[in-house]
Coordinates of C-alpha atoms and ligand atoms in Angstrom, one line a residue:
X142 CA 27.3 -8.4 -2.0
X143 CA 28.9 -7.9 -5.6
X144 CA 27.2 -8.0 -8.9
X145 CA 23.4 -6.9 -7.9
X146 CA 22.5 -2.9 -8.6
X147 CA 19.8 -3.4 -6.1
X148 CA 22.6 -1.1 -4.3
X149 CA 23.5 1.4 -6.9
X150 CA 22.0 5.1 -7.2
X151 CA 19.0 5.1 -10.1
X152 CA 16.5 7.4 -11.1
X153 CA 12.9 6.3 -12.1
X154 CA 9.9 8.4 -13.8
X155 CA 12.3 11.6 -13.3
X156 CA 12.8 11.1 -9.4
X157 CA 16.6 10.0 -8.0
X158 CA 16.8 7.4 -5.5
X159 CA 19.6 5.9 -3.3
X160 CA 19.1 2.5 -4.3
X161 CA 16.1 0.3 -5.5
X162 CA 14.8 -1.1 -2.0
X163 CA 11.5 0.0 -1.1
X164 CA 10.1 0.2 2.4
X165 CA 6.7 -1.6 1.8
X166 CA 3.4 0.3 3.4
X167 CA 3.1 -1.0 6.9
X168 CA -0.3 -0.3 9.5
X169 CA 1.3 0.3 12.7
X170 CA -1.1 2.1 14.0
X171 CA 0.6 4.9 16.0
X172 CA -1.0 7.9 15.0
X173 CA -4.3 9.3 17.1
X174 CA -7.8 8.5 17.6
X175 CA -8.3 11.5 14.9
X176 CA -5.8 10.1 12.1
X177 CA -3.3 12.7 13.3
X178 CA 0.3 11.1 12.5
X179 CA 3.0 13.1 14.6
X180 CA 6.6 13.6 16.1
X181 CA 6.5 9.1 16.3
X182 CA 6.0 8.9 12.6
X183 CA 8.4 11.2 11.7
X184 CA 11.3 9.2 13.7
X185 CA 9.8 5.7 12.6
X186 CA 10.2 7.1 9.0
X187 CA 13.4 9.2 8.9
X188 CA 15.4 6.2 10.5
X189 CA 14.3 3.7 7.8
X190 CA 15.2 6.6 5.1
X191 CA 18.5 4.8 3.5
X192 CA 15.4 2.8 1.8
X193 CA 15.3 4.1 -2.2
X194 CA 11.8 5.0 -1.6
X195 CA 9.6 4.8 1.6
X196 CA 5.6 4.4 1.5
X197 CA 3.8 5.0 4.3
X198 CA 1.3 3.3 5.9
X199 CA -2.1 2.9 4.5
X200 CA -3.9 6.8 5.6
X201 CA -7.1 6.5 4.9
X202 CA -9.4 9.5 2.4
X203 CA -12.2 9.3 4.3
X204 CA -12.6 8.7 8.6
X205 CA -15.4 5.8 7.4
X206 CA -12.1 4.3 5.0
X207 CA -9.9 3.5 7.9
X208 CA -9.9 -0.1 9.3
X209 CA -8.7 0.1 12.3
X210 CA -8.4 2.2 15.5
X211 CA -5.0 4.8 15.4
X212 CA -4.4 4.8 11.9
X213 CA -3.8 7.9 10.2
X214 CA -5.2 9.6 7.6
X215 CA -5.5 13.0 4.7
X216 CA -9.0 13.5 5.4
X217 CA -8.7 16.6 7.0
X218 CA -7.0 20.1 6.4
X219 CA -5.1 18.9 9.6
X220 CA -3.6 16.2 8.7
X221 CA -1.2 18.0 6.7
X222 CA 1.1 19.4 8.5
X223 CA 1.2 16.3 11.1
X224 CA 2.1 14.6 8.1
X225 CA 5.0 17.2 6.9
X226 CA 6.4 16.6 9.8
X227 CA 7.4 12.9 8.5
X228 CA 8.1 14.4 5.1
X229 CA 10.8 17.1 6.6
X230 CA 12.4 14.3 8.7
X231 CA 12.8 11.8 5.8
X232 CA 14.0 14.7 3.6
X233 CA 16.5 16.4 5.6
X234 CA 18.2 12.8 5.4
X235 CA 18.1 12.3 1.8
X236 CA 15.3 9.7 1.6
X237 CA 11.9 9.6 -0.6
X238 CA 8.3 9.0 0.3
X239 CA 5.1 8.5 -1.0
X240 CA 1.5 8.5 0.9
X241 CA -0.1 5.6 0.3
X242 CA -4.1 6.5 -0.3
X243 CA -6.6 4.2 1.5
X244 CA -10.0 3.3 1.8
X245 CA -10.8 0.1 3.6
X246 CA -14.2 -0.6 2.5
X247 CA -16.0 -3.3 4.0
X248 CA -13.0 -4.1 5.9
X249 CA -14.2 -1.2 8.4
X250 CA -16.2 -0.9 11.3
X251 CA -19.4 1.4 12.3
X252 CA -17.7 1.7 15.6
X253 CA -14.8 4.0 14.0
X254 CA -16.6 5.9 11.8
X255 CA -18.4 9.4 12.3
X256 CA -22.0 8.7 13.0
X257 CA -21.6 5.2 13.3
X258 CA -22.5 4.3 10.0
X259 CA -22.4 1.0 8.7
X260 CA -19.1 -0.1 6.2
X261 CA -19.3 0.2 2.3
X262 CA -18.8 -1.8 -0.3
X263 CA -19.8 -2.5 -4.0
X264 CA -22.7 -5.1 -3.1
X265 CA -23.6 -6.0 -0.1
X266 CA -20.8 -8.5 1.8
X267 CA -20.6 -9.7 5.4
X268 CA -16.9 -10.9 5.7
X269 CA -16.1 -13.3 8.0
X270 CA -14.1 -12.9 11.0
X271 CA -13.1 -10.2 12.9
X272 CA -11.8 -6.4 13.1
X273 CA -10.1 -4.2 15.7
X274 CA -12.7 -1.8 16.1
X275 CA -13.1 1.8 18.2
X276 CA -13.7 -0.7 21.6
X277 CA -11.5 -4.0 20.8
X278 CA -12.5 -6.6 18.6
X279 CA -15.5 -6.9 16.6
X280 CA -17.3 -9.3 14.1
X281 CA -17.6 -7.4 10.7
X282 CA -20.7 -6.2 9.8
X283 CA -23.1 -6.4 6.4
X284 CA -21.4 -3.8 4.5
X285 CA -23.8 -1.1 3.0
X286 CA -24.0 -1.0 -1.0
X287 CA -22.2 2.5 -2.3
X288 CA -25.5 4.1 -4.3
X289 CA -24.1 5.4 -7.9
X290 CA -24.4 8.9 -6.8
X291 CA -21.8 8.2 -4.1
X292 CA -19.1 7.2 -6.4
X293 CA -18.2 10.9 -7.3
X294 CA -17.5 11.5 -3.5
X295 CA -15.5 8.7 -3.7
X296 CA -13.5 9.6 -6.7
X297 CA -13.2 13.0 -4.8
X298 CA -12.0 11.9 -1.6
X299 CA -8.8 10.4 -3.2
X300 CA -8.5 13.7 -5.3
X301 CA -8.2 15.6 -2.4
X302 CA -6.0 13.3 -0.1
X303 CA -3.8 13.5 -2.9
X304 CA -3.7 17.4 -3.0
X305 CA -2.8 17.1 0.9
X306 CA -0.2 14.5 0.2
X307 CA 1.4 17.4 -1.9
X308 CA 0.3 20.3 0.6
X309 CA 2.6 17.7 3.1
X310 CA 5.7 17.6 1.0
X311 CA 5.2 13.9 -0.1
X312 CA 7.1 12.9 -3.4
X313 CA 4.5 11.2 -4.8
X314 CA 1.4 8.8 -3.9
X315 CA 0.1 5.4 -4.0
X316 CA -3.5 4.2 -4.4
X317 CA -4.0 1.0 -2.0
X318 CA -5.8 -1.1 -5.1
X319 CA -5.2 -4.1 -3.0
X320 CA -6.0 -6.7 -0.6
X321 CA -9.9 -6.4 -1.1
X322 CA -10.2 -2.8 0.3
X323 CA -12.7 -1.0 -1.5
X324 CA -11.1 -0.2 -4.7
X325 CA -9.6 -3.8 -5.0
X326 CA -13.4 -5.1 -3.8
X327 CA -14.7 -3.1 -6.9
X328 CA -12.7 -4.8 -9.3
X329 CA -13.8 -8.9 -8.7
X330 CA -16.7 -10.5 -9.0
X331 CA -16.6 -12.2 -5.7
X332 CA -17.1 -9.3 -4.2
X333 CA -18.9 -6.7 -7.0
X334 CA -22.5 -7.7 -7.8
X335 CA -23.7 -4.6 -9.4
X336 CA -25.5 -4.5 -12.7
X337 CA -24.9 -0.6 -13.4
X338 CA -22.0 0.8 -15.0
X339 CA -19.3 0.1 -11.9
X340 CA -20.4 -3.7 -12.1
X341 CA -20.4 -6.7 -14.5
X342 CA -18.2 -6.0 -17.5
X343 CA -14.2 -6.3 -16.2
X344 CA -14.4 -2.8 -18.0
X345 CA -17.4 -2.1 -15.4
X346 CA -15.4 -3.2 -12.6
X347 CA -12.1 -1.7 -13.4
X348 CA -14.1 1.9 -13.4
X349 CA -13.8 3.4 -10.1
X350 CA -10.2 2.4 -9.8
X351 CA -9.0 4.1 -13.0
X352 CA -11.2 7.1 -12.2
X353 CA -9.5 7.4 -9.2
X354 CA -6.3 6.7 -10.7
X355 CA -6.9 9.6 -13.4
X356 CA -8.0 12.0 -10.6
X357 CA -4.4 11.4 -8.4
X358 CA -2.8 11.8 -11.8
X359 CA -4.5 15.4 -12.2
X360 CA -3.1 16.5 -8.8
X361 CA 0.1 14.6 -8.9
X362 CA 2.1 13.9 -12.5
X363 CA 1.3 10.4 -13.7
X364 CA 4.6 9.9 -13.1
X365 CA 4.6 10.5 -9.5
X366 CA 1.7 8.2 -9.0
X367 CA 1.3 4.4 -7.8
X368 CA -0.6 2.0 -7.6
X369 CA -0.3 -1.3 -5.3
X370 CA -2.3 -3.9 -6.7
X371 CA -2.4 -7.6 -5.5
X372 CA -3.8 -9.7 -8.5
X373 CA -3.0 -13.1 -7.4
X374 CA -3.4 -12.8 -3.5
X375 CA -6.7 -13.4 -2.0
X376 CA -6.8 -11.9 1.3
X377 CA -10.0 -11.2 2.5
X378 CA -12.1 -13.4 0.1
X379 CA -10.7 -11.2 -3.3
X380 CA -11.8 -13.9 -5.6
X381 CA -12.3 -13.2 -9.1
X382 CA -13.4 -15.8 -12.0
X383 CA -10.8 -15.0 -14.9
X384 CA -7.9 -12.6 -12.7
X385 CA -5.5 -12.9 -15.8
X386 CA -8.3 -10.6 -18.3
X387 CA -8.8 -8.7 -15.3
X388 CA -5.7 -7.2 -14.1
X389 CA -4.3 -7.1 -18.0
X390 CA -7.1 -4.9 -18.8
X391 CA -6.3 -2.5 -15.6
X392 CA -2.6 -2.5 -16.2
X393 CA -3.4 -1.3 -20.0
X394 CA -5.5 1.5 -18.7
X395 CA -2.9 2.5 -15.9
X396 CA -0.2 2.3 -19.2
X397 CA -2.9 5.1 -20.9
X398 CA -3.4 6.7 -17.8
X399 CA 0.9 6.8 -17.8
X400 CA 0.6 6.1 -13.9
X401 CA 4.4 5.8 -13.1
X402 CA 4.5 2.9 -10.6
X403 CA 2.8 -0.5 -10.3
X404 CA 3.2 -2.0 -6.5
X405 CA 2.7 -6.0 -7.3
X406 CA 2.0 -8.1 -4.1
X407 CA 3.0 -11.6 -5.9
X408 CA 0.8 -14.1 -4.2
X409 CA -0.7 -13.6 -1.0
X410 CA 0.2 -11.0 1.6
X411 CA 2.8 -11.8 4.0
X412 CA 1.9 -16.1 3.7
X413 CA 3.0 -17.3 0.4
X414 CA 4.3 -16.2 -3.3
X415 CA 3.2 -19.4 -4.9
X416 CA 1.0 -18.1 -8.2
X417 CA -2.2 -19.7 -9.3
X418 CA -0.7 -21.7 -12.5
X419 CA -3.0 -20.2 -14.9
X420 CA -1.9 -16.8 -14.6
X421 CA 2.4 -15.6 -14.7
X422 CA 2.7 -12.5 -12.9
X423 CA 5.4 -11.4 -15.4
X424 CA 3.1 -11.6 -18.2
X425 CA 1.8 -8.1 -16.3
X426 CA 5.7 -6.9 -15.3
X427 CA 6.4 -7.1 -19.2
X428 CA 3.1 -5.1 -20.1
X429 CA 3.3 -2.1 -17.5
X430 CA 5.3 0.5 -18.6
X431 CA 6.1 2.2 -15.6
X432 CA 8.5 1.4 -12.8
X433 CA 7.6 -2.5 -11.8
X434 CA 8.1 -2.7 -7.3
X435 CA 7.8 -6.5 -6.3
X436 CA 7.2 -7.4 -2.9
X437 CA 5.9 -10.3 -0.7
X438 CA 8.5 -12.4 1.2
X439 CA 11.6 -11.3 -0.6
X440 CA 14.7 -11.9 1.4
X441 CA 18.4 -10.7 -0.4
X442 CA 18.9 -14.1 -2.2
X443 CA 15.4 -13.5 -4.2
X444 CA 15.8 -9.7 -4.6
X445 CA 19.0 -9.8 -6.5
X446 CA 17.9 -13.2 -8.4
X447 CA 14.5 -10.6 -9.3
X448 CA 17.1 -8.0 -10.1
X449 CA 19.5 -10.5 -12.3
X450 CA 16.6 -11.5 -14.4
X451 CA 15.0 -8.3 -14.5
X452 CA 11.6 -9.4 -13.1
X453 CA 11.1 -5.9 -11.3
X454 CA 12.9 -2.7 -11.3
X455 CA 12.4 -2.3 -7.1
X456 CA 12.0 -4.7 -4.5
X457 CA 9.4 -4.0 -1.7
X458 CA 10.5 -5.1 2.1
X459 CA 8.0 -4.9 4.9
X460 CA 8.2 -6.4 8.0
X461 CA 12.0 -6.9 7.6
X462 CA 11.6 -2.8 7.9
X463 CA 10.3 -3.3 11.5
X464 CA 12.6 -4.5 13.4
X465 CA 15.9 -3.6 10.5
X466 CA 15.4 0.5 10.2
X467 CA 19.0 0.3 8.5
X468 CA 17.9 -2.9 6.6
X469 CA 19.5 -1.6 3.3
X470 CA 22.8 -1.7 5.1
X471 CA 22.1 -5.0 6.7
X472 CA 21.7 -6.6 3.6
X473 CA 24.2 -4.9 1.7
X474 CA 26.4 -6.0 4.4
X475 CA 24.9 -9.9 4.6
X476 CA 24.5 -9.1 8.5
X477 CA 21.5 -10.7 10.3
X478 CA 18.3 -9.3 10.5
X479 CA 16.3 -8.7 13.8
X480 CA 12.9 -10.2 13.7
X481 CA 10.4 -7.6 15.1
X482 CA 7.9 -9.0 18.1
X483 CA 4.7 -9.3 16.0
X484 CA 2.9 -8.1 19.2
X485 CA 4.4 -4.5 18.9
X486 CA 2.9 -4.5 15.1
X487 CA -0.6 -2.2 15.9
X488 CA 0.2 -2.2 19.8
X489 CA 1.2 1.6 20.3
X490 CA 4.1 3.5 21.6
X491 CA 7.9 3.8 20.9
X492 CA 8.3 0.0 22.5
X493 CA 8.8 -2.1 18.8
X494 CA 8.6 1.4 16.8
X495 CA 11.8 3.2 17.0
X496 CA 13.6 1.4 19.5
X497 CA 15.4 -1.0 17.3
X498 CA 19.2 -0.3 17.4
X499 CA 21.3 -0.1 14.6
X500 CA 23.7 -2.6 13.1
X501 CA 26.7 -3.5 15.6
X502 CA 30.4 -4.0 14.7
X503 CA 29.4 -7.4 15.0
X504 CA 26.5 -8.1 13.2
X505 CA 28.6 -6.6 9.8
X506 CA 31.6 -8.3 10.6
X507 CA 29.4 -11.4 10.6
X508 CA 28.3 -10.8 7.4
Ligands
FMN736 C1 2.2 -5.0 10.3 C2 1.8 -5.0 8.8 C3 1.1 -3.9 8.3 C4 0.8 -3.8 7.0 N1 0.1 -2.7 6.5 C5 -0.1 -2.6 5.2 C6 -0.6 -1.4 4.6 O1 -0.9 -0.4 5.4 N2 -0.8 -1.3 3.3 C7 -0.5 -2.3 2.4 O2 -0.6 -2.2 1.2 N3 0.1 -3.4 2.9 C8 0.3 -3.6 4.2 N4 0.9 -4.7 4.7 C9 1.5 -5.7 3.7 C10 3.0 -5.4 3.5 O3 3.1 -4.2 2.8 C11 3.6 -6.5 2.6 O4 2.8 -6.6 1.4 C12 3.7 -7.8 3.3 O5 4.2 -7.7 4.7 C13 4.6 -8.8 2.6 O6 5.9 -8.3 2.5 P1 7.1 -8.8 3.4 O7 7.1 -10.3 3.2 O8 8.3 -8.2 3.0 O9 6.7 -8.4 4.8 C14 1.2 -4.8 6.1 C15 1.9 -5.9 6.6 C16 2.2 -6.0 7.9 C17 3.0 -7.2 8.4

């Protein structure tokens, strides 16, 4: 593959990287019933580390802000060296990686959390469908209205996941602002009915995202701090009325804040990129001042086109990162890609984790 740079050594916000292909967050629930990631992590990650930059898997603040059974998390004192462990690996073969910080919000389940506690949320939601929870699946629940006094705590919990993310040896950290977990829930009016200062207003709404956002950026520089918002996507019911004022007003404040990284999902998650016509994505690639990551459904062809025209400075793969740990090469390459068995997504053990072999003679040659 000639003429890309998607390739080519660059360095953004101060931090090298080997090229700009990011390894998109990705739930694969492997850690423990306790969040504890471990010695699986640490492979999963450290073979996928010719990636520019690696994010982990969403690891959740708080034990009530995971959404799932064996997901990991910086709750806990603990958690950080079973984390370093991944850090250490990835290092020692020249890759980078940030923690991406998680709360799920009403997307949660009583069943996983401490004393059984109902899910929160900014106004009282039930969401439709189901969740994996503590004993299989589960409907979701009426999610439990955060009081005012409870945002601090919030605020607070990313503040110190963030510190851990350091303690671990992480090279920076990005807030999950996406998808309609709880910080993404706060910011549309679908889903945030308040009438005090976190609701209403997109100023309102916006609040507890950029306090959060200001609070990472104490601990960490701005510059090693993300954010991975999904403006256009509406997983999850994350409907808001006017999306363009929205997410222009939050990417202003993240360009006061100088948060260094803005992780855009363009469309919806993993299904399609098409854009609601109203609202040009770019319009917030132009604005940002940071370092711009795309992702959703790139394959090569769309990732140097992105590149060509300058539309992002990174491009985020994810599940091509399942079953490809040397996907950079692949591509560089042309080679095929192996498509991972969805059913070894969330389903434990090495079996779809870190058994994939690497690129044969073949495979390059047939690139
Ligand atoms: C198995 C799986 C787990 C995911 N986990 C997360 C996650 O923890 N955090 C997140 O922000 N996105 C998560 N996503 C979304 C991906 O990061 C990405 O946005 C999506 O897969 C689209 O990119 P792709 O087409 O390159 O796979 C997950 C997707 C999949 C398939």
């Amino acid at each position: 593959m000639t003429n890309t740079d998607l390739f080519a050594p660059c360095t953004f916000n101060g931090l090298p990287l080997k090229n700009r292909i990011v390894m998109s967050p990705l739930t694969r629930a492997r850690a423990d019933m306790e969040g504890n990631a471990g010695a699986l992590q640490a492979e999963y990650y450290a073979q996928r580390a010719s990636a520019g930059l690696l994010i982990t898997e969403a690891t959740a603040v708080l034990p009530e802000g995971r959404g799932g059974p064996f997901l990991p998390g910086l709750w806990d004192e603990r958690h950080v060296a079973a984390w370093r462990l991944t850090t250490e690996a990835v290092h020692a073969k020249g890759g980078r990686i940030f923690c991406q910080l998680w709360h799920a919000g009403r997307l949660s389940h009583s069943s996983l959390h401490p004393k059984g506690q109902p899910p929160v949320a900014p106004s009282p939601y039930r969401q439709k469908g189901k969740v994996v929870g503590a004993n299989g699946l589960a409907d979701y629940e009426e999610a439990r209205e955060l009081r005012l006094d409870e945002l601090p705590g919030v605020v607070d919990a990313f503040r110190q996941a963030a510190r851990r993310a350091r303690e671990a040896g992480f090279d920076g950290v990005e807030v999950h602002g996406a998808h309609s977990y709880l910080l993404d829930s706060f910011l549309r009016d679908m889903t945030n009915r308040r009438t005090d200062a976190y609701g209403g207003t997109i100023e309102n709404r916006a609040r507890l995202l950029l306090e959060v956002m200001a609070a990472v950026a104490q601990v960490w520089d701005p510059e090693r701090t993300a954010v991975r918002l999904s403006p256009i996507g509406h997983a999850y019911d994350a409907w808001d009325s006017d999306p363009e004022s929205l997410f222009t007003h939050v990417v202003e404040q993240l360009n006061a804040l100088r948060i260094g990284w803005l992780d855009l999902v363009e469309g919806d998650t993993g299904v399609s990129r098409d854009a609601e016509p109203s609202f040009d994505l770019g319009k917030l690639r132009r604005l940002f001042k940071g370092a711009l990551i795309a992702n959703n459904l790139y394959d090569l062809e769309l990732a140097v086109q992105a590149r060509r025209t300058d539309a992002a400075d990174l491009i985020a793969f994810g599940r091509p990162f399942i079953g490809n740990p040397d996907l950079v090469e692949r591509l560089q390459a042309g080679a095929p890609l192996v498509e991972a068995d969805r059913r070894t997504y969330y389903s434990g053990g090495e079996k779809g984790y870190i058994d994939f072999p690497p690129m044969s003679r073949e495979d390059a040659a047939a690139g």
